[in-house]
XYZ file of C-alpha atoms in Angstrom:
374
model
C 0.000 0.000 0.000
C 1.304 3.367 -0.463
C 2.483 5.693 2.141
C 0.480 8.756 1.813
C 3.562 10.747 2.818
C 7.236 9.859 2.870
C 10.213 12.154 3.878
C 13.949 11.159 4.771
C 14.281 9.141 1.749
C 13.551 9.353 -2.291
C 10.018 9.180 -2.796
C 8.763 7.330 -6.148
C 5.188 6.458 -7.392
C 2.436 8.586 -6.412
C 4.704 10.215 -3.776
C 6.725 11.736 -6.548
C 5.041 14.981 -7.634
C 5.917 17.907 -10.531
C 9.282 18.166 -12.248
C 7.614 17.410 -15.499
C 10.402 20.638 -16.848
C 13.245 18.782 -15.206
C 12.357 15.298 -15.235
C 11.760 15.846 -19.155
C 15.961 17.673 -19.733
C 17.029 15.175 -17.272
C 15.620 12.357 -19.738
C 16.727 13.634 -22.761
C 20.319 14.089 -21.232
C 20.152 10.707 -20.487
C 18.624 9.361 -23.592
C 21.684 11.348 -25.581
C 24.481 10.926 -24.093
C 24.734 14.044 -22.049
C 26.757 14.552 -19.153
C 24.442 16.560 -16.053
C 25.429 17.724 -13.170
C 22.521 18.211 -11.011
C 22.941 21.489 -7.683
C 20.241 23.018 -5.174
C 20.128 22.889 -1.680
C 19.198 20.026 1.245
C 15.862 18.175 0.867
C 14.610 19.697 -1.948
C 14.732 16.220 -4.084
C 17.563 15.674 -5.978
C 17.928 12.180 -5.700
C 13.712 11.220 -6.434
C 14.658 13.078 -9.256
C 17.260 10.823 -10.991
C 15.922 7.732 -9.615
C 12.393 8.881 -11.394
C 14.221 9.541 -14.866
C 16.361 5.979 -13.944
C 13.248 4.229 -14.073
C 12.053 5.813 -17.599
C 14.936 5.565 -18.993
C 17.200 2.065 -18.577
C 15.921 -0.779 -20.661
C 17.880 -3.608 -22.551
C 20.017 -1.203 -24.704
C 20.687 1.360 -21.663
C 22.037 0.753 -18.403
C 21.732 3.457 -15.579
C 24.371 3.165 -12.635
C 22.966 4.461 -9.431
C 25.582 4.839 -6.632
C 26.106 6.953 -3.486
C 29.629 7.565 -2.399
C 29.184 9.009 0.745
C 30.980 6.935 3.034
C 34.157 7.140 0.354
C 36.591 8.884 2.376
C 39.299 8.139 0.157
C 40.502 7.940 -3.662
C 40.635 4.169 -3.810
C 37.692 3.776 -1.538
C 35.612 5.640 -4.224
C 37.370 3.697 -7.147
C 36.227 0.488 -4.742
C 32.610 1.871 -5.326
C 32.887 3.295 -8.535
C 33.991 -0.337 -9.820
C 31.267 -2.380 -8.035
C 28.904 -0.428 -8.974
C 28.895 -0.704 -12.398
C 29.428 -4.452 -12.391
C 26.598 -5.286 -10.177
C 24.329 -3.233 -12.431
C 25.423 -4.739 -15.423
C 25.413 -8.262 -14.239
C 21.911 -10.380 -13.823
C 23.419 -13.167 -11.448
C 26.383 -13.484 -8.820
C 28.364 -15.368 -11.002
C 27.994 -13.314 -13.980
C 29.391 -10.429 -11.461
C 32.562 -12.495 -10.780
C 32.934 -13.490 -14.501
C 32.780 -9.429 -15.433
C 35.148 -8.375 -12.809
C 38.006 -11.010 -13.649
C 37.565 -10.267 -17.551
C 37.487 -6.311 -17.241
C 40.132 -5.413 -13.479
C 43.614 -7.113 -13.634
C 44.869 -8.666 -10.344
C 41.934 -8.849 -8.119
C 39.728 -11.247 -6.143
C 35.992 -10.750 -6.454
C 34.240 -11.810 -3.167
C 30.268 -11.612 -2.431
C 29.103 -11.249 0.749
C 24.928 -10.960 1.934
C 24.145 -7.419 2.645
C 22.875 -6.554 6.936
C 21.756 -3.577 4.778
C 17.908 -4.796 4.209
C 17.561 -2.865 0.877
C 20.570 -4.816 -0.528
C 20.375 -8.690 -0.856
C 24.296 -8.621 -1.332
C 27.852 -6.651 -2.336
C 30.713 -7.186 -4.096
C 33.912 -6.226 -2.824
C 37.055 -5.906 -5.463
C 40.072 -5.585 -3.222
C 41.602 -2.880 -5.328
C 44.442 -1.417 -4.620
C 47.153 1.162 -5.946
C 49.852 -1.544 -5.912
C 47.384 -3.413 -8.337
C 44.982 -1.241 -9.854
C 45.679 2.453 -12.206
C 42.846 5.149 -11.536
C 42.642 4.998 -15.485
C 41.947 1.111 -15.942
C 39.159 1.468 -12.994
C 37.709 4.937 -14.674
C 37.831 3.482 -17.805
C 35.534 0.298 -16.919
C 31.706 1.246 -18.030
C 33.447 2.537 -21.335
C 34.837 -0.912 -21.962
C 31.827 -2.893 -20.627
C 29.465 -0.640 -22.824
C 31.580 -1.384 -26.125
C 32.139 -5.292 -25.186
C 28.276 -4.882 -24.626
C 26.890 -3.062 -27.256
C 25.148 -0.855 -25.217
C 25.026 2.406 -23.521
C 25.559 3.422 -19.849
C 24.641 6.175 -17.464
C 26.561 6.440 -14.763
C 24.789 8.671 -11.979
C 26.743 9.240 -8.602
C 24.516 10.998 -5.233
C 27.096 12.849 -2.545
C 29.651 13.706 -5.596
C 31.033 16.541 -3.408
C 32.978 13.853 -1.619
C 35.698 14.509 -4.532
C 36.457 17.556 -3.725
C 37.221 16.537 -0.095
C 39.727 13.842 -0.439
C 43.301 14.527 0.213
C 44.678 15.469 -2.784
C 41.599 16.123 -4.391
C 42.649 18.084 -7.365
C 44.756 15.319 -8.930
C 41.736 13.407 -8.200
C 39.430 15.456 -10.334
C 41.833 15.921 -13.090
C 42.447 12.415 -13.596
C 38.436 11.878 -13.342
C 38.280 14.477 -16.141
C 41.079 12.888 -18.183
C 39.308 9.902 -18.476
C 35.731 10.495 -18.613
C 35.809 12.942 -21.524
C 36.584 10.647 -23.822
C 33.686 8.155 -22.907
C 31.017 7.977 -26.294
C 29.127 5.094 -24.877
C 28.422 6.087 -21.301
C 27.421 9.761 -19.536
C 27.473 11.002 -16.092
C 24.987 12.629 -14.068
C 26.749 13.966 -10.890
C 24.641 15.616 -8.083
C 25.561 16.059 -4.238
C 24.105 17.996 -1.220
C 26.671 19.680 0.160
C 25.725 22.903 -2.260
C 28.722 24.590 -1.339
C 31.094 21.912 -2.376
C 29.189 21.218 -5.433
C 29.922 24.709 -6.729
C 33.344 24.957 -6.020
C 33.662 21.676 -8.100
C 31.462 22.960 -11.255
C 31.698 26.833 -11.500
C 34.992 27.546 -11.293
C 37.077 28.070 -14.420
C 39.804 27.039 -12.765
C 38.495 23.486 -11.952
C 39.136 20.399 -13.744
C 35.140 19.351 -14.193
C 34.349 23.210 -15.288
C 31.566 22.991 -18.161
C 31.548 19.254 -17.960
C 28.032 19.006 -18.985
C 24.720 20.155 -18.637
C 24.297 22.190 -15.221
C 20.833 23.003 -13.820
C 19.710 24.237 -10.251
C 16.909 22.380 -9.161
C 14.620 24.944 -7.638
C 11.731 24.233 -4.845
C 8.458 22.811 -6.247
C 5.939 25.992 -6.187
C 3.114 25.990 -3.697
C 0.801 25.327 -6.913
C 1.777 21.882 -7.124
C 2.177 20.899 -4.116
C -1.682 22.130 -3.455
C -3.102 19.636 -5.296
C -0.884 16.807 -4.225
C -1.493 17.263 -0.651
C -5.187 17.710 -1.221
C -5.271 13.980 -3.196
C -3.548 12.345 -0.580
C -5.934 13.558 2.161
C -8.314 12.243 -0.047
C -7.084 9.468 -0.688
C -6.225 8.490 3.186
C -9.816 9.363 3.913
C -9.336 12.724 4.897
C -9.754 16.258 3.754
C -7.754 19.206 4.029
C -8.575 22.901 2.613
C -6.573 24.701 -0.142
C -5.866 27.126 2.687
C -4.075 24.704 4.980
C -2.378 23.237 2.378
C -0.793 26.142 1.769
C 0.342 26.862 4.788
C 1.910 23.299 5.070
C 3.836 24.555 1.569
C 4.623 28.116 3.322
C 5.892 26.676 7.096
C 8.662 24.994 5.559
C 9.315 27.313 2.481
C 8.342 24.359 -0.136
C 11.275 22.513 0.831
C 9.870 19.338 -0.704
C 11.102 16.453 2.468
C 9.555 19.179 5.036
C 6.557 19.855 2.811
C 6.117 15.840 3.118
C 7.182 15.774 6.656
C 4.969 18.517 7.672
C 1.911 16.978 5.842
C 1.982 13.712 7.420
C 2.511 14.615 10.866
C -0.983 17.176 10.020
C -2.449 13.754 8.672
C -1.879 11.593 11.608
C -3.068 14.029 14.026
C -6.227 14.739 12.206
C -9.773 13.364 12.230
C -11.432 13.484 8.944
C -11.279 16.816 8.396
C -8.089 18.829 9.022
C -8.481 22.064 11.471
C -6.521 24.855 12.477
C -5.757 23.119 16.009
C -4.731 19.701 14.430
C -2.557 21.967 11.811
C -0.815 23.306 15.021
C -0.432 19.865 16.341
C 0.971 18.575 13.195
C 3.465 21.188 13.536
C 4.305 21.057 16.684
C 5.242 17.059 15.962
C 7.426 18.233 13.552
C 9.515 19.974 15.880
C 9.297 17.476 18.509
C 11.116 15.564 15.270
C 14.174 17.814 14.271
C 14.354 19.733 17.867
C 17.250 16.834 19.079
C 18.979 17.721 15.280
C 19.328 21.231 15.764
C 20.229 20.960 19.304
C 23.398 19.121 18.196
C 23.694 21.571 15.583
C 24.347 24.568 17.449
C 25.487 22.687 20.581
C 29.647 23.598 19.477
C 28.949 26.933 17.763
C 30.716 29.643 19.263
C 29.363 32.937 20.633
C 30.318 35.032 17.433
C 28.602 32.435 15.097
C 25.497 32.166 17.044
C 25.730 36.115 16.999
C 25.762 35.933 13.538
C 22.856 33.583 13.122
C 20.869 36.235 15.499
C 21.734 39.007 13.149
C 20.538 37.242 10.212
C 16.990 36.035 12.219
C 16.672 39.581 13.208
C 16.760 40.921 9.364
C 20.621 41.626 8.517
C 21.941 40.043 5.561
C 24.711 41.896 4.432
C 26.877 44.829 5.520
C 27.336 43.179 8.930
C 30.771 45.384 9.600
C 28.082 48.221 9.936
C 27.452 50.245 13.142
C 23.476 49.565 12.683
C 24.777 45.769 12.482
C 27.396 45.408 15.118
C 25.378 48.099 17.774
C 23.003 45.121 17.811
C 25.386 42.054 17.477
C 28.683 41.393 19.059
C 30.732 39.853 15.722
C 33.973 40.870 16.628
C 36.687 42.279 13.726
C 35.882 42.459 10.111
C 38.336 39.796 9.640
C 36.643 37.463 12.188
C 33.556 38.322 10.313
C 35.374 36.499 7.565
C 35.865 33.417 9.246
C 32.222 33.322 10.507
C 30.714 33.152 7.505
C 33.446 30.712 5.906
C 32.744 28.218 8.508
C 28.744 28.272 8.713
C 28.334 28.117 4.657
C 31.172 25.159 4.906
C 28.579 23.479 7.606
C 25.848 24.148 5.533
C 24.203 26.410 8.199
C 24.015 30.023 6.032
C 23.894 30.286 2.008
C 25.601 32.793 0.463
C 23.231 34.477 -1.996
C 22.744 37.552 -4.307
C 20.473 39.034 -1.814
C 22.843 38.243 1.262
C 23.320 35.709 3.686
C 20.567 33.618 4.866
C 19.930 30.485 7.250
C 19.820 27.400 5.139
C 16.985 25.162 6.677
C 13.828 26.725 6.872
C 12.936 24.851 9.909
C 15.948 25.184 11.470
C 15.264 29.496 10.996
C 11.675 28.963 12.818
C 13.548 26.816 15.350
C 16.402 29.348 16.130
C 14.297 32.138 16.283
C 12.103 30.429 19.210
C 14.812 28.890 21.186
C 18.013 31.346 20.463
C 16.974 34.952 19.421
């Protein structure tokens, strides 16, 4: 049966809602060969996204490669990854994954092993190592599987901000780029939520995967979809909410598309068959009960001049903080302190650095603040 509302993981089916612009490029990209690199903030569904055009897309002539390197710490651990990745989704049976590695990655030892992780019947570990293994030959592997396949590949890595934090992450990239350009048979789609990260990676000139493909900033579903979606899910759990409140569900968490689904559920539960102001309040107040512990532990080992900062900001400043109207209010120390504020709250992903200014970066976590901190 389907969940009405699901948030803290890609949503598919019926729970997937709008991107008919993006899901549309997204497909073509994929359909064509073209390399996309996917950047917006936290919870605003980057990942339903690709998994949504994976599904249209793969078939018997097209693979797509879904992988998440978040736990790769390291250049090898992510080649580790990278490799059996792309063997386990282009192999049907265990064997067949044993048979691929030995024919396509010299000097290894292939071993399969039953996943604790209940999404994943099993993995494939490779064993490889620099001693063994060139960053080229392992780069190089959905190319050659692809051609020896006669088919074509997409290769779509989640968290690909990790690259730009290994040590010596630069020769990383470059040897990434080196490689990869030269692919015909298989494109990338590289997307991460660390927005920060992702940037430094893709807009600078001065970076090795500058203008490697397609770039588009997935923006927040508009309160006119969302309306409707909310509305048929009542409906179909039996329940009915106005327009009205649905909007406000949409406006609480600024249509950031998890808290939207969050939000709505918690309203959901709480309610009898017809959703009231009260119950709205009560759905809320769940909510918070929900991310209170989070963003307890986020501020928990900010300092004085950074929570000073986040005050200034909740209070309506978001530029020109080395201003007497700025500092009379908020203790931020030196200008060049003021530097190293900032620097350290975008790199947390606490503040976004916008045209407009500085803002908070979690809409709840701005609502939150302002109750507990300000």
């Amino acid at each position: 049966m389907d969940k009405a509302f699901i948030y803290g993981m890609s949503v598919e089916g019926k729970n997937f809602t709008d991107r008919e612009l993006e899901t549309k490029r997204l497909q073509l990209n994929f359909e064509n060969g073209m390399n996309s690199i996917l950047i917006s903030p936290r919870r605003i569904g980057k990942t339903s996204l690709v998994k949504k055009v994976k599904s249209l897309t793969e078939g018997k002539d097209r693979i797509v490669v879904f992988m998440d390197i978040y736990k790769c710490r390291s250049e090898y651990e992510f080649y580790e990854k990278f490799a059996s990745s792309v063997i386990q989704a282009t192999s049907t049976k265990m064997d067949q994954m044993v048979r691929t590695a030995k024919e396509f990655i010299m000097s290894i030892t292939p071993k399969i092993t039953y996943s604790p992780d209940p999404g994943t019947e099993y993995t494939l570990s490779l064993g490889i190592t620099p001693k063994m293994n060139t960053p080229e030959e392992i780069l190089d592997l959905p190319e050659r599987i692809a051609q020896k396949k006669g088919i074509q590949m997409v290769v779509c890595i989640d968290e690909f901000q990790q690259i730009g934090e290994m040590p010596d992450s630069l020769t990383i990239q470059k040897t990434i780029r080196s490689v990869w350009q030269h692919h015909r048979n298989v494109c990338y789609c590289l997307f991460g939520s660390k927005q920060h990260l992702m940037n430094n990676l893709f807009y600078s000139r001065k970076m090795p995967f500058y203008q490697f493909g397609d770039m588009f900033f997935l923006k927040k579903i508009p309160t006119e979809k969302w309306v409707p979606f909310i509305t048929s899910r009542f409906k179909d759990a039996g329940k009915q909410i106005s327009e009205k409140l649905a909007e406000r569900i949409c406006q609480t968490v600024d249509n950031y598309s998890s808290y939207v689904q969050q939000l709505a559920w918690n309203v959901l539960v709480v309610s009898d068959s017809i959703v009231t102001e009260q119950t709205f309040q009560e759905g809320l107040e769940a909510t918070f009960a929900q991310v209170t512990p989070f963003f307890v532990e986020l501020t928990a080992n900010l300092t004085t001049y950074q929570l000073n900062l986040l005050r200034a900001i909740c209070s309506g400043f978001h530029e020109d903080f080395g201003k007497k109207n700025v500092t009379s209010h908020n203790d931020l120390g030196s200008r060049s302190n003021l530097v190293k504020l900032k620097k350290a709250l975008i790199e947390r992903e606490i503040i976004e650095q916008t045209e407009d200014g500085l803002f908070i970066s979690d809409p709840l976590f701005e609502r939150w603040f302002k109750q507990e901190m300000v």
